[in-house]
Amino acid sequence: SQTIHQWPATLVQPVGSPLSLECTVEGTSNPNLYWYRQAAGRGLQLLFYSVGIGQISSEVPQNLSASRPQDRQFILSSKKLLLSDSGFYLCACPRQEYGELFFGEGSRLTVL
Amino acid sequence: GNSVTQMEGPVTLSEEAFLTINCTYTATGYPSLFWYVQYPGEGLQLLLKATKADDKGSNKGFEATYRKETTSFHLEKGSVQVSDSAVYFCALRKYNQGGKLIFGQGTELSVKP
């Protein structure tokens, strides 16, 4: 069965520091992968999606970037964090083509 | 553009009360509609879905009917339990958009014993 692993689960970082959040998927090959962010008191917003290795689409302009170095690995990064980057970051992939999204446990980032 | 609007929370109910969480959407064409649930400290889980008009999704006692005439997908449960306390998200996906979901802002439900 499909599983999504995200780490770290929680992270507290100072403003201006770099960021790397990792997502690894098991139980599927060549999945579409997605990064969503849930800001406090707000819904989820799609940040990036990837249909394959090295292929990244950005949905909103922001301070973050994404990379997909391997088929089942999706990384969210920043060179310099802003306070507004705080939130709950969720990695997701479809259970089947055009099926419902399956989410990881999330990474909670607090920027101070 | 496409959007999803949910009733604002928090919603506080007593155990065994009837639950309705309203969700309306704006979209062209025929989107698929979803309800996700987020329990405290966890990621999102799919609760139910409907892919065409008049479909009813159901799971764990929750139901929602895809109403194209009112562009709504309200979530209901006849008798809530304390364990239903969570944040509920309504979402839509346009046809052939893969995993690109558009979410509502979420509605927090708190059920008291």
PDB file of C-alpha atoms in Angstrom:
ATOM      1  CA  SER A   1       0.000   0.000   0.000  1.00  0.00           C
ATOM      2  CA  GLN A   2       1.047   3.572  -0.525  1.00  0.00           C
ATOM      3  CA  THR A   3       2.695   5.478   2.283  1.00  0.00           C
ATOM      4  CA  ILE A   4       4.087   8.977   2.479  1.00  0.00           C
ATOM      5  CA  HIS A   5       6.849   9.863   4.913  1.00  0.00           C
ATOM      6  CA  GLN A   6       7.584  13.452   5.794  1.00  0.00           C
ATOM      7  CA  TRP A   7      10.357  14.821   7.967  1.00  0.00           C
ATOM      8  CA  PRO A   8      11.032  16.541  10.078  1.00  0.00           C
ATOM      9  CA  ALA A   9       7.638  16.441  11.759  1.00  0.00           C
ATOM     10  CA  THR A  10       8.252  19.760  13.509  1.00  0.00           C
ATOM     11  CA  LEU A  11      10.805  22.455  12.958  1.00  0.00           C
ATOM     12  CA  VAL A  12      11.527  25.813  14.580  1.00  0.00           C
ATOM     13  CA  GLN A  13      13.792  28.054  12.551  1.00  0.00           C
ATOM     14  CA  PRO A  14      14.938  31.684  12.795  1.00  0.00           C
ATOM     15  CA  VAL A  15      14.118  34.208  10.110  1.00  0.00           C
ATOM     16  CA  GLY A  16      16.711  34.137   7.358  1.00  0.00           C
ATOM     17  CA  SER A  17      17.763  30.538   7.908  1.00  0.00           C
ATOM     18  CA  PRO A  18      17.512  27.868   5.193  1.00  0.00           C
ATOM     19  CA  LEU A  19      14.869  25.167   5.016  1.00  0.00           C
ATOM     20  CA  SER A  20      14.653  21.652   3.699  1.00  0.00           C
ATOM     21  CA  LEU A  21      11.555  19.494   4.111  1.00  0.00           C
ATOM     22  CA  GLU A  22      11.591  16.030   2.671  1.00  0.00           C
ATOM     23  CA  CYS A  23       8.830  13.814   1.400  1.00  0.00           C
ATOM     24  CA  THR A  24       9.287  10.186   0.367  1.00  0.00           C
ATOM     25  CA  VAL A  25       6.602   8.003  -1.161  1.00  0.00           C
ATOM     26  CA  GLU A  26       6.481   4.204  -1.047  1.00  0.00           C
ATOM     27  CA  GLY A  27       4.254   1.685  -2.724  1.00  0.00           C
ATOM     28  CA  THR A  28       3.941   3.448  -6.048  1.00  0.00           C
ATOM     29  CA  SER A  29       6.117   4.433  -8.966  1.00  0.00           C
ATOM     30  CA  ASN A  30       6.276   7.635 -10.979  1.00  0.00           C
ATOM     31  CA  PRO A  31       3.575   9.343  -8.906  1.00  0.00           C
ATOM     32  CA  ASN A  32       2.476  12.931  -9.273  1.00  0.00           C
ATOM     33  CA  LEU A  33       3.570  14.668  -6.080  1.00  0.00           C
ATOM     34  CA  TYR A  34       2.240  17.803  -4.431  1.00  0.00           C
ATOM     35  CA  TRP A  35       3.254  20.236  -1.699  1.00  0.00           C
ATOM     36  CA  TYR A  36       0.429  21.988   0.110  1.00  0.00           C
ATOM     37  CA  ARG A  37       0.659  24.544   2.901  1.00  0.00           C
ATOM     38  CA  GLN A  38      -1.848  25.157   5.626  1.00  0.00           C
ATOM     39  CA  ALA A  39      -1.342  28.521   7.281  1.00  0.00           C
ATOM     40  CA  ALA A  40      -2.862  29.191  10.687  1.00  0.00           C
ATOM     41  CA  GLY A  41      -6.600  29.745  10.418  1.00  0.00           C
ATOM     42  CA  ARG A  42      -6.586  29.210   6.693  1.00  0.00           C
ATOM     43  CA  GLY A  43      -7.250  26.420   4.256  1.00  0.00           C
ATOM     44  CA  LEU A  44      -4.750  24.472   2.244  1.00  0.00           C
ATOM     45  CA  GLN A  45      -2.989  26.069  -0.645  1.00  0.00           C
ATOM     46  CA  LEU A  46      -1.193  24.176  -3.389  1.00  0.00           C
ATOM     47  CA  LEU A  47       2.418  25.348  -3.620  1.00  0.00           C
ATOM     48  CA  PHE A  48       4.116  22.987  -6.066  1.00  0.00           C
ATOM     49  CA  TYR A  49       3.448  19.858  -8.009  1.00  0.00           C
ATOM     50  CA  SER A  50       5.648  17.487  -9.958  1.00  0.00           C
ATOM     51  CA  VAL A  51       4.782  14.952 -12.634  1.00  0.00           C
ATOM     52  CA  GLY A  52       8.262  13.424 -12.759  1.00  0.00           C
ATOM     53  CA  ILE A  53      11.951  13.685 -11.891  1.00  0.00           C
ATOM     54  CA  GLY A  54      13.204  17.216 -12.347  1.00  0.00           C
ATOM     55  CA  GLN A  55       9.765  18.526 -13.331  1.00  0.00           C
ATOM     56  CA  ILE A  56       8.373  21.179 -10.986  1.00  0.00           C
ATOM     57  CA  SER A  57       5.416  23.490 -11.434  1.00  0.00           C
ATOM     58  CA  SER A  58       4.877  26.384  -9.087  1.00  0.00           C
ATOM     59  CA  GLU A  59       1.332  27.447  -8.322  1.00  0.00           C
ATOM     60  CA  VAL A  60       2.029  30.634  -6.382  1.00  0.00           C
ATOM     61  CA  PRO A  61       4.982  33.012  -6.313  1.00  0.00           C
ATOM     62  CA  GLN A  62       6.784  32.783  -3.010  1.00  0.00           C
ATOM     63  CA  ASN A  63       9.965  32.408  -1.071  1.00  0.00           C
ATOM     64  CA  LEU A  64      10.068  28.633  -1.475  1.00  0.00           C
ATOM     65  CA  SER A  65      11.286  26.207  -4.098  1.00  0.00           C
ATOM     66  CA  ALA A  66      10.833  22.506  -4.740  1.00  0.00           C
ATOM     67  CA  SER A  67      12.907  19.771  -6.287  1.00  0.00           C
ATOM     68  CA  ARG A  68      12.386  16.173  -7.277  1.00  0.00           C
ATOM     69  CA  PRO A  69      15.763  14.473  -7.435  1.00  0.00           C
ATOM     70  CA  GLN A  70      14.325  10.944  -7.448  1.00  0.00           C
ATOM     71  CA  ASP A  71      11.092   9.345  -8.587  1.00  0.00           C
ATOM     72  CA  ARG A  72       9.654   9.053  -5.090  1.00  0.00           C
ATOM     73  CA  GLN A  73      11.339  11.982  -3.372  1.00  0.00           C
ATOM     74  CA  PHE A  74      10.024  15.532  -3.246  1.00  0.00           C
ATOM     75  CA  ILE A  75      11.867  18.290  -1.387  1.00  0.00           C
ATOM     76  CA  LEU A  76      10.665  21.717  -0.319  1.00  0.00           C
ATOM     77  CA  SER A  77      13.372  24.302   0.277  1.00  0.00           C
ATOM     78  CA  SER A  78      14.097  27.887   1.059  1.00  0.00           C
ATOM     79  CA  LYS A  79      17.354  29.821   1.130  1.00  0.00           C
ATOM     80  CA  LYS A  80      16.087  32.408   3.623  1.00  0.00           C
ATOM     81  CA  LEU A  81      12.939  31.853   5.634  1.00  0.00           C
ATOM     82  CA  LEU A  82      10.390  34.575   6.284  1.00  0.00           C
ATOM     83  CA  LEU A  83       7.953  34.803   9.182  1.00  0.00           C
ATOM     84  CA  SER A  84       5.149  34.250   6.691  1.00  0.00           C
ATOM     85  CA  ASP A  85       6.579  30.836   5.807  1.00  0.00           C
ATOM     86  CA  SER A  86       5.308  29.428   9.095  1.00  0.00           C
ATOM     87  CA  GLY A  87       2.674  26.773   8.600  1.00  0.00           C
ATOM     88  CA  PHE A  88       1.861  23.123   8.234  1.00  0.00           C
ATOM     89  CA  TYR A  89       3.326  21.608   5.075  1.00  0.00           C
ATOM     90  CA  LEU A  90       1.718  18.551   3.576  1.00  0.00           C
ATOM     91  CA  CYS A  91       3.040  16.303   0.862  1.00  0.00           C
ATOM     92  CA  ALA A  92       0.488  14.384  -1.186  1.00  0.00           C
ATOM     93  CA  CYS A  93       0.081  11.995  -4.088  1.00  0.00           C
ATOM     94  CA  PRO A  94      -2.945  10.439  -5.779  1.00  0.00           C
ATOM     95  CA  ARG A  95      -3.864   6.903  -4.763  1.00  0.00           C
ATOM     96  CA  GLN A  96      -4.483   6.206  -8.424  1.00  0.00           C
ATOM     97  CA  GLU A  97      -4.432   8.263 -11.576  1.00  0.00           C
ATOM     98  CA  TYR A  98      -6.940  11.074 -11.109  1.00  0.00           C
ATOM     99  CA  GLY A  99      -7.979   9.510  -7.823  1.00  0.00           C
ATOM    100  CA  GLU A 100      -8.272  11.146  -4.479  1.00  0.00           C
ATOM    101  CA  LEU A 101      -5.214  12.642  -2.857  1.00  0.00           C
ATOM    102  CA  PHE A 102      -3.403  10.798  -0.107  1.00  0.00           C
ATOM    103  CA  PHE A 103      -1.552  13.025   2.355  1.00  0.00           C
ATOM    104  CA  GLY A 104       1.493  12.573   4.530  1.00  0.00           C
ATOM    105  CA  GLU A 105       1.503  13.386   8.247  1.00  0.00           C
ATOM    106  CA  GLY A 106       2.817  16.864   7.609  1.00  0.00           C
ATOM    107  CA  SER A 107       5.712  19.021   8.777  1.00  0.00           C
ATOM    108  CA  ARG A 108       4.954  21.910  11.100  1.00  0.00           C
ATOM    109  CA  LEU A 109       7.288  24.855  10.566  1.00  0.00           C
ATOM    110  CA  THR A 110       7.531  27.783  12.946  1.00  0.00           C
ATOM    111  CA  VAL A 111       9.676  30.696  11.877  1.00  0.00           C
ATOM    112  CA  LEU A 112      10.674  33.028  14.713  1.00  0.00           C
TER     113      LEU A 112
ATOM    114  CA  GLY B   1     -12.068  31.395 -10.813  1.00  0.00           C
ATOM    115  CA  ASN B   2     -12.625  28.187  -8.915  1.00  0.00           C
ATOM    116  CA  SER B   3     -13.209  28.427  -5.203  1.00  0.00           C
ATOM    117  CA  VAL B   4     -14.690  26.662  -2.202  1.00  0.00           C
ATOM    118  CA  THR B   5     -16.442  28.382   0.687  1.00  0.00           C
ATOM    119  CA  GLN B   6     -17.195  26.694   3.996  1.00  0.00           C
ATOM    120  CA  MET B   7     -19.104  27.865   7.006  1.00  0.00           C
ATOM    121  CA  GLU B   8     -16.873  29.432   9.593  1.00  0.00           C
ATOM    122  CA  GLY B   9     -16.007  27.610  12.744  1.00  0.00           C
ATOM    123  CA  PRO B  10     -15.535  26.654  15.364  1.00  0.00           C
ATOM    124  CA  VAL B  11     -18.678  24.593  15.569  1.00  0.00           C
ATOM    125  CA  THR B  12     -19.368  23.262  19.056  1.00  0.00           C
ATOM    126  CA  LEU B  13     -21.914  20.497  19.558  1.00  0.00           C
ATOM    127  CA  SER B  14     -22.935  18.107  22.272  1.00  0.00           C
ATOM    128  CA  GLU B  15     -22.499  14.389  21.729  1.00  0.00           C
ATOM    129  CA  GLU B  16     -25.311  12.829  19.648  1.00  0.00           C
ATOM    130  CA  ALA B  17     -26.281  16.171  18.124  1.00  0.00           C
ATOM    131  CA  PHE B  18     -26.958  16.556  14.401  1.00  0.00           C
ATOM    132  CA  LEU B  19     -24.148  18.070  12.363  1.00  0.00           C
ATOM    133  CA  THR B  20     -24.239  20.145   9.218  1.00  0.00           C
ATOM    134  CA  ILE B  21     -21.187  21.864   7.786  1.00  0.00           C
ATOM    135  CA  ASN B  22     -22.058  23.935   4.762  1.00  0.00           C
ATOM    136  CA  CYS B  23     -19.881  23.964   1.664  1.00  0.00           C
ATOM    137  CA  THR B  24     -20.526  25.788  -1.589  1.00  0.00           C
ATOM    138  CA  TYR B  25     -18.309  25.974  -4.607  1.00  0.00           C
ATOM    139  CA  THR B  26     -17.659  27.980  -7.742  1.00  0.00           C
ATOM    140  CA  ALA B  27     -16.308  26.124 -10.732  1.00  0.00           C
ATOM    141  CA  THR B  28     -16.800  25.743 -14.440  1.00  0.00           C
ATOM    142  CA  GLY B  29     -17.748  22.368 -15.776  1.00  0.00           C
ATOM    143  CA  TYR B  30     -18.264  19.372 -13.549  1.00  0.00           C
ATOM    144  CA  PRO B  31     -15.765  19.171 -10.716  1.00  0.00           C
ATOM    145  CA  SER B  32     -15.329  16.299  -8.303  1.00  0.00           C
ATOM    146  CA  LEU B  33     -16.032  17.179  -4.693  1.00  0.00           C
ATOM    147  CA  PHE B  34     -14.381  15.929  -1.530  1.00  0.00           C
ATOM    148  CA  TRP B  35     -14.500  16.176   2.225  1.00  0.00           C
ATOM    149  CA  TYR B  36     -11.232  15.687   4.091  1.00  0.00           C
ATOM    150  CA  VAL B  37     -10.819  15.454   7.852  1.00  0.00           C
ATOM    151  CA  GLN B  38      -7.806  16.489   9.920  1.00  0.00           C
ATOM    152  CA  TYR B  39      -7.668  15.098  13.440  1.00  0.00           C
ATOM    153  CA  PRO B  40      -5.565  17.013  15.983  1.00  0.00           C
ATOM    154  CA  GLY B  41      -1.866  16.826  15.191  1.00  0.00           C
ATOM    155  CA  GLU B  42      -2.351  14.707  12.078  1.00  0.00           C
ATOM    156  CA  GLY B  43      -2.380  15.113   8.316  1.00  0.00           C
ATOM    157  CA  LEU B  44      -5.485  15.042   6.150  1.00  0.00           C
ATOM    158  CA  GLN B  45      -7.561  11.966   5.458  1.00  0.00           C
ATOM    159  CA  LEU B  46     -10.182  11.586   2.790  1.00  0.00           C
ATOM    160  CA  LEU B  47     -13.598  11.294   4.402  1.00  0.00           C
ATOM    161  CA  LEU B  48     -15.850  11.002   1.365  1.00  0.00           C
ATOM    162  CA  LYS B  49     -16.209  12.101  -2.215  1.00  0.00           C
ATOM    163  CA  ALA B  50     -18.670  12.548  -5.068  1.00  0.00           C
ATOM    164  CA  THR B  51     -17.754  12.767  -8.705  1.00  0.00           C
ATOM    165  CA  LYS B  52     -20.993  13.816 -10.401  1.00  0.00           C
ATOM    166  CA  ALA B  53     -24.218  15.620  -9.735  1.00  0.00           C
ATOM    167  CA  ASP B  54     -26.643  13.915  -7.315  1.00  0.00           C
ATOM    168  CA  ASP B  55     -23.961  11.492  -6.135  1.00  0.00           C
ATOM    169  CA  LYS B  56     -23.968  10.920  -2.393  1.00  0.00           C
ATOM    170  CA  GLY B  57     -20.695  10.223  -0.668  1.00  0.00           C
ATOM    171  CA  SER B  58     -20.786   8.506   2.707  1.00  0.00           C
ATOM    172  CA  ASN B  59     -18.339   7.182   5.272  1.00  0.00           C
ATOM    173  CA  LYS B  60     -18.278   6.689   9.050  1.00  0.00           C
ATOM    174  CA  GLY B  61     -21.833   7.979   9.359  1.00  0.00           C
ATOM    175  CA  PHE B  62     -21.059  11.171   7.446  1.00  0.00           C
ATOM    176  CA  GLU B  63     -22.867  12.004   4.213  1.00  0.00           C
ATOM    177  CA  ALA B  64     -22.723  14.698   1.560  1.00  0.00           C
ATOM    178  CA  THR B  65     -24.738  15.058  -1.654  1.00  0.00           C
ATOM    179  CA  TYR B  66     -23.392  16.772  -4.768  1.00  0.00           C
ATOM    180  CA  ARG B  67     -26.014  19.407  -5.600  1.00  0.00           C
ATOM    181  CA  LYS B  68     -25.223  21.072  -8.890  1.00  0.00           C
ATOM    182  CA  GLU B  69     -28.324  23.268  -8.843  1.00  0.00           C
ATOM    183  CA  THR B  70     -27.182  24.907  -5.607  1.00  0.00           C
ATOM    184  CA  THR B  71     -23.426  24.304  -6.133  1.00  0.00           C
ATOM    185  CA  SER B  72     -23.259  22.762  -2.691  1.00  0.00           C
ATOM    186  CA  PHE B  73     -21.777  19.740  -0.952  1.00  0.00           C
ATOM    187  CA  HIS B  74     -22.886  20.043   2.656  1.00  0.00           C
ATOM    188  CA  LEU B  75     -21.519  17.548   5.172  1.00  0.00           C
ATOM    189  CA  GLU B  76     -23.992  15.933   7.575  1.00  0.00           C
ATOM    190  CA  LYS B  77     -23.979  13.407  10.365  1.00  0.00           C
ATOM    191  CA  GLY B  78     -27.001  12.358  12.356  1.00  0.00           C
ATOM    192  CA  SER B  79     -25.278  11.818  15.705  1.00  0.00           C
ATOM    193  CA  VAL B  80     -21.781  13.123  16.365  1.00  0.00           C
ATOM    194  CA  GLN B  81     -19.315  11.641  18.814  1.00  0.00           C
ATOM    195  CA  VAL B  82     -16.478  13.200  20.772  1.00  0.00           C
ATOM    196  CA  SER B  83     -14.081  11.360  18.452  1.00  0.00           C
ATOM    197  CA  ASP B  84     -15.452  13.370  15.505  1.00  0.00           C
ATOM    198  CA  SER B  85     -13.760  16.488  16.867  1.00  0.00           C
ATOM    199  CA  ALA B  86     -11.477  17.613  14.043  1.00  0.00           C
ATOM    200  CA  VAL B  87     -11.108  20.152  11.257  1.00  0.00           C
ATOM    201  CA  TYR B  88     -13.141  19.375   8.144  1.00  0.00           C
ATOM    202  CA  PHE B  89     -12.124  20.593   4.692  1.00  0.00           C
ATOM    203  CA  CYS B  90     -14.289  20.739   1.618  1.00  0.00           C
ATOM    204  CA  ALA B  91     -12.424  20.595  -1.684  1.00  0.00           C
ATOM    205  CA  LEU B  92     -12.997  20.429  -5.411  1.00  0.00           C
ATOM    206  CA  ARG B  93     -10.995  19.095  -8.280  1.00  0.00           C
ATOM    207  CA  LYS B  94     -11.680  20.067 -11.830  1.00  0.00           C
ATOM    208  CA  TYR B  95     -11.869  17.365 -14.427  1.00  0.00           C
ATOM    209  CA  ASN B  96      -8.483  16.127 -15.563  1.00  0.00           C
ATOM    210  CA  GLN B  97      -6.623  18.211 -12.989  1.00  0.00           C
ATOM    211  CA  GLY B  98      -5.038  15.271 -11.234  1.00  0.00           C
ATOM    212  CA  GLY B  99      -4.265  16.071  -7.624  1.00  0.00           C
ATOM    213  CA  LYS B 100      -4.730  19.821  -7.872  1.00  0.00           C
ATOM    214  CA  LEU B 101      -7.361  20.324  -5.258  1.00  0.00           C
ATOM    215  CA  ILE B 102      -8.896  23.632  -4.279  1.00  0.00           C
ATOM    216  CA  PHE B 103      -9.712  23.651  -0.579  1.00  0.00           C
ATOM    217  CA  GLY B 104     -12.043  25.627   1.577  1.00  0.00           C
ATOM    218  CA  GLN B 105     -10.657  27.269   4.679  1.00  0.00           C
ATOM    219  CA  GLY B 106     -11.686  24.417   6.955  1.00  0.00           C
ATOM    220  CA  THR B 107     -14.280  24.190   9.703  1.00  0.00           C
ATOM    221  CA  GLU B 108     -13.265  23.179  13.194  1.00  0.00           C
ATOM    222  CA  LEU B 109     -15.724  20.887  14.970  1.00  0.00           C
ATOM    223  CA  SER B 110     -15.608  20.381  18.710  1.00  0.00           C
ATOM    224  CA  VAL B 111     -17.918  17.765  20.239  1.00  0.00           C
ATOM    225  CA  LYS B 112     -18.445  17.885  23.992  1.00  0.00           C
ATOM    226  CA  PRO B 113     -19.491  14.864  26.081  1.00  0.00           C
TER     227      PRO B 113
END
